Tab-separated table of C-alpha atoms in Angstrom:
chain	number	residue	atom	x	y	z
A	1	UNK	CA	-95.855	140.690	22.657
A	2	UNK	CA	-96.353	136.931	23.020
A	3	UNK	CA	-95.655	136.011	26.623
A	4	UNK	CA	-96.506	132.818	28.516
A	5	UNK	CA	-98.342	132.632	31.817
A	6	UNK	CA	-95.270	130.924	33.287
A	7	UNK	CA	-93.153	133.982	32.482
A	8	UNK	CA	-95.768	136.295	34.009
A	9	UNK	CA	-95.846	134.295	37.242
A	10	UNK	CA	-92.174	135.142	37.723
A	11	UNK	CA	-92.902	138.884	37.588
A	12	UNK	CA	-93.057	140.908	40.814
A	13	UNK	CA	-94.842	144.060	39.656
A	14	UNK	CA	-97.437	144.941	37.005
A	15	UNK	CA	-97.788	148.434	35.546
A	16	UNK	CA	-100.628	149.930	33.495
A	17	UNK	CA	-99.379	153.202	31.991
A	18	UNK	CA	-102.501	154.900	30.677
A	19	UNK	CA	-102.970	158.330	29.145
A	20	UNK	CA	-105.300	159.284	32.001
A	21	UNK	CA	-104.103	157.241	34.975
A	22	UNK	CA	-101.130	155.134	36.027
A	23	UNK	CA	-101.759	152.000	38.062
A	24	UNK	CA	-99.233	149.686	39.720
A	25	UNK	CA	-99.938	146.206	41.093
A	26	UNK	CA	-97.333	144.592	43.371
A	27	UNK	CA	-97.366	140.841	43.926
A	28	UNK	CA	-98.539	140.130	47.447
A	29	UNK	CA	-99.622	143.734	48.096
A	30	UNK	CA	-102.285	144.283	45.422
A	31	UNK	CA	-103.041	147.620	43.752
A	32	UNK	CA	-100.674	150.141	45.369
A	33	UNK	CA	-100.826	153.081	42.910
A	34	UNK	CA	-103.856	154.542	41.120
A	35	UNK	CA	-103.066	158.157	40.224
A	36	UNK	CA	-103.410	160.461	37.189
A	37	UNK	CA	-100.510	160.263	34.709
A	38	UNK	CA	-99.510	163.884	35.308
A	39	UNK	CA	-96.355	165.583	36.579
A	40	UNK	CA	-95.705	169.282	37.302
A	41	UNK	CA	-92.158	170.534	36.638
A	42	UNK	CA	-90.348	173.783	37.419
A	43	UNK	CA	-88.912	174.780	34.018
A	44	UNK	CA	-86.280	177.048	35.620
A	45	UNK	CA	-84.677	174.422	37.840
A	46	UNK	CA	-86.001	171.181	36.340
A	47	UNK	CA	-87.290	170.113	39.749
A	48	UNK	CA	-90.381	167.943	40.024
A	49	UNK	CA	-93.049	169.861	41.972
A	50	UNK	CA	-95.970	167.425	42.067
A	51	UNK	CA	-97.242	164.192	40.549
A	52	UNK	CA	-100.584	162.438	40.325
A	53	UNK	CA	-103.759	163.934	41.777
A	54	UNK	CA	-102.182	167.166	43.011
A	55	UNK	CA	-100.444	167.792	39.681
A	56	UNK	CA	-103.711	167.282	37.800
A	57	UNK	CA	-105.414	169.930	39.951
A	58	UNK	CA	-102.692	172.352	38.813
A	59	UNK	CA	-103.653	171.950	35.122
A	60	UNK	CA	-104.491	175.360	33.653
A	61	UNK	CA	-103.744	177.128	36.950
A	62	UNK	CA	-99.943	177.412	36.943
A	63	UNK	CA	-97.589	180.391	36.429
A	64	UNK	CA	-95.448	180.385	33.300
A	65	UNK	CA	-92.418	178.730	34.915
A	66	UNK	CA	-94.400	175.598	35.918
A	67	UNK	CA	-95.217	173.086	33.198
A	68	UNK	CA	-97.795	170.340	33.672
A	69	UNK	CA	-96.566	167.364	31.640
A	70	UNK	CA	-98.356	164.198	30.559
A	71	UNK	CA	-95.617	161.677	29.709
A	72	UNK	CA	-98.081	159.052	28.430
A	73	UNK	CA	-100.348	159.503	25.415
A	74	UNK	CA	-102.706	156.823	24.140
A	75	UNK	CA	-101.069	154.140	26.263
A	76	UNK	CA	-97.663	154.991	24.767
A	77	UNK	CA	-94.824	156.601	26.708
A	78	UNK	CA	-93.846	159.782	24.833
A	79	UNK	CA	-91.347	161.076	27.442
A	80	UNK	CA	-89.359	158.220	28.995
A	81	UNK	CA	-87.395	160.335	31.474
A	82	UNK	CA	-90.482	162.150	32.777
A	83	UNK	CA	-92.420	158.854	33.009
A	84	UNK	CA	-89.598	157.372	35.111
A	85	UNK	CA	-89.550	160.361	37.451
A	86	UNK	CA	-93.327	160.286	37.791
A	87	UNK	CA	-93.404	156.546	38.553
A	88	UNK	CA	-90.529	156.879	41.029
A	89	UNK	CA	-92.456	159.447	43.069
A	90	UNK	CA	-95.763	157.613	42.792
A	91	UNK	CA	-94.235	154.407	44.149
A	92	UNK	CA	-92.611	156.161	47.107
A	93	UNK	CA	-89.291	155.436	48.810
A	94	UNK	CA	-90.598	152.592	51.012
A	95	UNK	CA	-92.035	150.561	48.161
A	96	UNK	CA	-88.999	151.177	45.952
A	97	UNK	CA	-86.735	149.830	48.716
A	98	UNK	CA	-88.850	146.667	48.869
A	99	UNK	CA	-88.619	146.167	45.112
A	100	UNK	CA	-84.858	146.791	45.097
A	101	UNK	CA	-84.409	143.815	47.435
A	102	UNK	CA	-85.516	141.483	44.628
A	103	UNK	CA	-82.346	139.945	43.130
A	104	UNK	CA	-83.870	139.808	39.650
A	105	UNK	CA	-86.784	142.232	39.500
A	106	UNK	CA	-89.226	141.326	36.749
A	107	UNK	CA	-92.030	143.626	35.636
A	108	UNK	CA	-95.072	143.236	33.395
A	109	UNK	CA	-96.743	146.098	31.548
A	110	UNK	CA	-99.793	146.547	29.366
A	111	UNK	CA	-99.377	147.830	25.842
A	112	UNK	CA	-102.069	148.874	23.320
A	113	UNK	CA	-103.081	146.451	20.601
A	114	UNK	CA	-100.891	146.694	17.488
A	115	UNK	CA	-98.487	149.131	19.148
A	116	UNK	CA	-95.324	149.664	17.109
A	117	UNK	CA	-91.901	148.401	18.297
A	118	UNK	CA	-90.771	151.931	19.174
A	119	UNK	CA	-93.712	152.377	21.562
A	120	UNK	CA	-93.035	148.990	23.136
A	121	UNK	CA	-89.378	149.920	23.544
A	122	UNK	CA	-90.317	153.154	25.331
A	123	UNK	CA	-92.421	151.196	27.850
A	124	UNK	CA	-89.589	148.728	28.455
A	125	UNK	CA	-87.005	151.510	28.921
A	126	UNK	CA	-89.282	153.258	31.426
A	127	UNK	CA	-89.443	150.199	33.682
A	128	UNK	CA	-85.795	149.241	33.171
A	129	UNK	CA	-84.886	152.720	34.418
A	130	UNK	CA	-86.750	151.898	37.642
A	131	UNK	CA	-84.654	148.789	38.247
A	132	UNK	CA	-86.486	146.046	36.330
A	133	UNK	CA	-84.075	143.478	34.871
A	134	UNK	CA	-86.718	142.024	32.560
A	135	UNK	CA	-90.023	143.439	31.261
A	136	UNK	CA	-92.878	141.367	29.808
A	137	UNK	CA	-95.474	143.090	27.619
A	138	UNK	CA	-99.122	142.011	27.576
A	139	UNK	CA	-101.819	143.254	25.201
A	140	UNK	CA	-104.208	145.599	27.025
A	141	UNK	CA	-107.205	143.804	25.499
A	142	UNK	CA	-106.241	140.430	26.981
A	143	UNK	CA	-105.336	141.903	30.385
A	144	UNK	CA	-108.627	143.821	30.567
A	145	UNK	CA	-110.638	140.762	29.524
A	146	UNK	CA	-109.031	138.699	32.286
A	147	UNK	CA	-109.550	141.501	34.800
A	148	UNK	CA	-113.293	141.737	34.204
A	149	UNK	CA	-113.791	137.975	34.468
A	150	UNK	CA	-114.411	137.078	30.826
A	151	UNK	CA	-113.764	133.378	30.006
A	152	UNK	CA	-111.050	134.208	27.469
A	153	UNK	CA	-109.486	130.752	27.608
A	154	UNK	CA	-112.673	128.993	26.444
A	155	UNK	CA	-113.419	128.167	22.759
A	156	UNK	CA	-116.262	130.679	22.620
A	157	UNK	CA	-116.324	134.307	21.538
A	158	UNK	CA	-116.064	137.175	24.000
A	159	UNK	CA	-116.120	140.806	22.853
A	160	UNK	CA	-114.476	143.576	24.832
A	161	UNK	CA	-114.478	147.351	24.366
A	162	UNK	CA	-111.650	149.208	26.141
A	163	UNK	CA	-112.656	152.878	26.375
A	164	UNK	CA	-109.489	154.828	27.144
A	165	UNK	CA	-108.701	158.523	27.332
A	166	UNK	CA	-106.990	158.736	23.932
A	167	UNK	CA	-108.052	155.571	22.105
A	168	UNK	CA	-110.810	152.978	22.077
A	169	UNK	CA	-109.887	149.351	21.444
A	170	UNK	CA	-112.390	146.678	20.497
A	171	UNK	CA	-111.694	142.977	20.016
A	172	UNK	CA	-113.180	139.513	19.807
A	173	UNK	CA	-111.267	136.904	21.807
A	174	UNK	CA	-111.360	133.116	21.805
A	175	UNK	CA	-109.045	130.410	23.194
A	176	UNK	CA	-106.967	132.984	25.038
A	177	UNK	CA	-106.048	134.959	21.910
A	178	UNK	CA	-107.310	137.892	19.876
A	179	UNK	CA	-109.258	136.752	16.808
A	180	UNK	CA	-109.854	140.212	15.369
A	181	UNK	CA	-109.353	143.680	16.827
A	182	UNK	CA	-109.484	147.354	15.936
A	183	UNK	CA	-107.855	150.376	17.554
A	184	UNK	CA	-109.843	153.615	17.125
A	185	UNK	CA	-108.174	157.012	17.772
A	186	UNK	CA	-111.220	158.282	19.668
A	187	UNK	CA	-111.490	158.242	23.445
A	188	UNK	CA	-112.581	160.263	26.427
A	189	UNK	CA	-110.378	163.196	25.400
A	190	UNK	CA	-112.080	163.425	21.982
A	191	UNK	CA	-115.477	163.451	23.678
A	192	UNK	CA	-114.313	166.236	26.017
A	193	UNK	CA	-113.004	168.188	23.021
A	194	UNK	CA	-116.352	167.843	21.223
A	195	UNK	CA	-118.133	169.397	24.212
A	196	UNK	CA	-115.610	172.262	24.441
A	197	UNK	CA	-115.913	173.013	20.714
A	198	UNK	CA	-119.710	172.983	20.846
A	199	UNK	CA	-119.817	175.513	23.699
A	200	UNK	CA	-117.232	177.712	21.988
A	201	UNK	CA	-119.050	177.822	18.634
A	202	UNK	CA	-122.648	177.896	19.813
A	203	UNK	CA	-122.407	179.925	23.040
A	204	UNK	CA	-119.028	181.707	22.657
A	205	UNK	CA	-118.021	180.241	25.997
A	206	UNK	CA	-114.623	178.803	26.895
A	207	UNK	CA	-115.083	175.945	29.322
A	208	UNK	CA	-112.302	175.109	31.823
A	209	UNK	CA	-110.769	171.734	30.991
A	210	UNK	CA	-111.540	170.368	34.453
A	211	UNK	CA	-115.252	171.204	34.096
A	212	UNK	CA	-115.918	169.015	31.058
A	213	UNK	CA	-116.411	165.740	32.930
A	214	UNK	CA	-118.834	167.257	35.483
A	215	UNK	CA	-120.860	168.522	32.505
A	216	UNK	CA	-121.011	165.024	31.065
A	217	UNK	CA	-122.067	163.657	34.442
A	218	UNK	CA	-124.785	166.312	34.533
A	219	UNK	CA	-126.410	164.207	31.834
A	220	UNK	CA	-126.862	161.569	34.514
A	221	UNK	CA	-129.634	159.031	34.575
A	222	UNK	CA	-130.025	158.223	30.902
A	223	UNK	CA	-127.165	160.436	29.775
A	224	UNK	CA	-126.770	160.222	26.014
A	225	UNK	CA	-130.389	159.216	25.492
A	226	UNK	CA	-133.063	161.909	24.899
A	227	UNK	CA	-134.729	161.336	28.289
A	228	UNK	CA	-132.138	163.187	30.387
A	229	UNK	CA	-132.498	166.650	31.984
A	230	UNK	CA	-133.649	169.332	29.529
A	231	UNK	CA	-131.018	171.942	30.396
A	232	UNK	CA	-127.852	172.453	32.442
A	233	UNK	CA	-126.202	175.656	33.687
A	234	UNK	CA	-122.550	175.992	32.646
A	235	UNK	CA	-119.940	178.428	34.012
A	236	UNK	CA	-117.034	179.547	31.859
A	237	UNK	CA	-115.252	182.494	30.243
A	238	UNK	CA	-116.705	184.648	27.497
A	239	UNK	CA	-114.671	184.341	24.289
A	240	UNK	CA	-115.037	188.033	23.351
A	241	UNK	CA	-114.777	189.847	26.695
A	242	UNK	CA	-112.797	187.356	28.755
A	243	UNK	CA	-115.217	187.811	31.659
A	244	UNK	CA	-116.818	185.018	33.660
A	245	UNK	CA	-120.248	184.106	32.328
A	246	UNK	CA	-122.932	181.488	32.865
A	247	UNK	CA	-125.186	180.054	30.182
A	248	UNK	CA	-128.043	177.561	30.226
A	249	UNK	CA	-127.191	174.819	27.735
A	250	UNK	CA	-129.703	172.588	26.015
A	251	UNK	CA	-128.508	169.090	26.910
A	252	UNK	CA	-130.106	167.602	23.802
A	253	UNK	CA	-127.656	169.635	21.703
A	254	UNK	CA	-124.747	168.538	23.908
A	255	UNK	CA	-125.798	164.934	23.434
A	256	UNK	CA	-125.782	165.479	19.672
A	257	UNK	CA	-122.243	166.882	19.884
A	258	UNK	CA	-121.151	163.782	21.813
A	259	UNK	CA	-122.615	161.466	19.173
A	260	UNK	CA	-120.258	162.827	16.503
A	261	UNK	CA	-116.986	161.295	17.834
A	262	UNK	CA	-118.811	158.166	18.983
A	263	UNK	CA	-119.802	157.261	15.404
A	264	UNK	CA	-116.149	156.282	14.844
A	265	UNK	CA	-116.443	153.808	17.730
A	266	UNK	CA	-119.570	152.293	16.151
A	267	UNK	CA	-117.744	151.989	12.819
A	268	UNK	CA	-114.877	150.182	14.571
A	269	UNK	CA	-117.258	147.711	16.214
A	270	UNK	CA	-118.893	147.057	12.839
A	271	UNK	CA	-115.509	146.388	11.196
A	272	UNK	CA	-114.517	143.902	13.919
A	273	UNK	CA	-117.809	142.026	13.539
A	274	UNK	CA	-117.441	141.918	9.732
A	275	UNK	CA	-113.930	140.455	10.040
A	276	UNK	CA	-114.995	137.909	12.656
A	277	UNK	CA	-115.861	134.286	11.715
A	278	UNK	CA	-119.653	133.670	11.615
A	279	UNK	CA	-119.552	131.027	14.376
A	280	UNK	CA	-118.027	133.507	16.811
A	281	UNK	CA	-120.499	136.244	15.851
A	282	UNK	CA	-123.308	133.821	16.692
A	283	UNK	CA	-121.829	133.424	20.206
A	284	UNK	CA	-121.845	137.202	20.672
A	285	UNK	CA	-125.621	137.434	20.186
A	286	UNK	CA	-126.032	136.054	23.716
A	287	UNK	CA	-122.765	137.154	25.332
A	288	UNK	CA	-122.763	140.693	23.959
A	289	UNK	CA	-120.092	143.353	24.600
A	290	UNK	CA	-118.208	143.983	27.836
A	291	UNK	CA	-117.166	147.626	28.348
A	292	UNK	CA	-114.097	148.515	30.410
A	293	UNK	CA	-111.955	151.634	30.823
A	294	UNK	CA	-112.602	154.975	32.502
A	295	UNK	CA	-114.654	156.380	29.600
A	296	UNK	CA	-117.028	153.398	29.809
A	297	UNK	CA	-118.683	155.252	32.699
A	298	UNK	CA	-119.931	158.015	30.407
A	299	UNK	CA	-123.685	158.051	31.183
A	300	UNK	CA	-125.788	156.405	28.490
A	301	UNK	CA	-122.900	155.181	26.338
A	302	UNK	CA	-123.803	151.538	26.992
A	303	UNK	CA	-127.421	152.174	25.977
A	304	UNK	CA	-126.311	153.923	22.784
A	305	UNK	CA	-124.136	150.924	21.820
A	306	UNK	CA	-126.962	148.527	22.689
A	307	UNK	CA	-129.340	150.356	20.355
A	308	UNK	CA	-126.771	150.583	17.541
A	309	UNK	CA	-125.579	146.952	17.626
A	310	UNK	CA	-128.649	145.104	18.885
A	311	UNK	CA	-126.424	143.106	21.258
A	312	UNK	CA	-126.361	143.066	25.065
A	313	UNK	CA	-123.871	145.597	26.476
A	314	UNK	CA	-122.502	145.365	30.021
A	315	UNK	CA	-120.128	147.548	32.007
A	316	UNK	CA	-117.503	145.783	34.144
A	317	UNK	CA	-117.794	146.050	37.916
A	318	UNK	CA	-114.561	148.077	38.153
A	319	UNK	CA	-114.052	149.201	34.547
A	320	UNK	CA	-111.181	151.615	35.205
A	321	UNK	CA	-108.880	149.059	36.889
A	322	UNK	CA	-109.671	145.919	34.862
A	323	UNK	CA	-106.412	145.906	32.885
A	324	UNK	CA	-104.027	146.138	35.847
A	325	UNK	CA	-106.106	143.729	37.956
A	326	UNK	CA	-106.117	141.238	35.080
A	327	UNK	CA	-102.348	141.540	34.827
A	328	UNK	CA	-102.130	141.085	38.597
A	329	UNK	CA	-104.245	137.918	38.397
A	330	UNK	CA	-101.761	136.496	35.876
A	331	UNK	CA	-98.866	137.382	38.197
A	332	UNK	CA	-100.570	135.655	41.136
A	333	UNK	CA	-101.171	132.497	39.093
A	334	UNK	CA	-104.966	132.749	39.223
A	335	UNK	CA	-105.251	132.085	35.465
A	336	UNK	CA	-104.576	128.515	34.373
A	337	UNK	CA	-103.323	127.766	30.838
A	338	UNK	CA	-105.736	125.912	28.573
A	339	UNK	CA	-104.915	122.229	28.034
A	340	UNK	CA	-105.473	121.713	24.310
A	341	UNK	CA	-105.214	117.910	24.354
A	342	UNK	CA	-106.310	116.557	27.748
A	343	UNK	CA	-106.814	113.000	26.369
A	344	UNK	CA	-103.118	112.719	25.535
A	345	UNK	CA	-102.192	113.663	29.094
A	346	UNK	CA	-104.646	111.121	30.534
A	347	UNK	CA	-102.870	108.353	28.669
């Protein structure tokens, strides 16, 4: 997991394999792939039918012989072969030809904090299967912090909250390293599941999986706070009859259902602050928390965290692509290593 900036500068491509989306940064070309981590396969022939955006639209709408697979879960590759096939098609033939011309193709990839060696090995094997001769692994927390412009190399505390689809990671960083961190098994998927379960139990309505996020965005404006719209009309399938049905849902109750999984995130933030040295906690009073990741855009989540912690909470300018852009900045040499003893060099 420990990799130097000099090693990263030798890499040609950076990959962020997320549970929700896969992003690829190529040195000199920038962000070339930003697609959902989904692949549709014909189970009879084994042929790949679709990947990315089109495959995600097929979720829940396929005949029995087509399987929609998600080869990445919680930032960990769970199906190496399928992940390779998905990446191969997402990159395209033209880009793969360009990468094959590199005599010693080096790749960098993000990996969740405290990921086990088996998960790291799966990520390495995925990129080696695409032609990489060497793969460097970088902690997602550090890559995301660099990508959103946090001064991670300075001797002051910076706190980052990476809100992913399957997990939420929170850490305090100083001097380019992680001081204390926590990985919480609650993410955007858990929030979606809480909404689905609420509608099923309270309204006997089965909500299509692709309609959950629009429902959350219907709580726009102040979102999770009690000042949002009073009610929202939801379309789904009746649990008993199987017929299409619409119900008017009280958004205050939906907000309450969303608070349940988010309490685990608050507990994780509290644990990180308790384990953090007092001097660094004092820095965070002014600097606050930086939120990145796709689920950071959930309306009102930043305000809920601000009320619970009493610290300033900001959302990155491009929260969903911070990790891969941070990794790309390291590849391009935009991040300079910290000189720990500049006086010695002056002599």
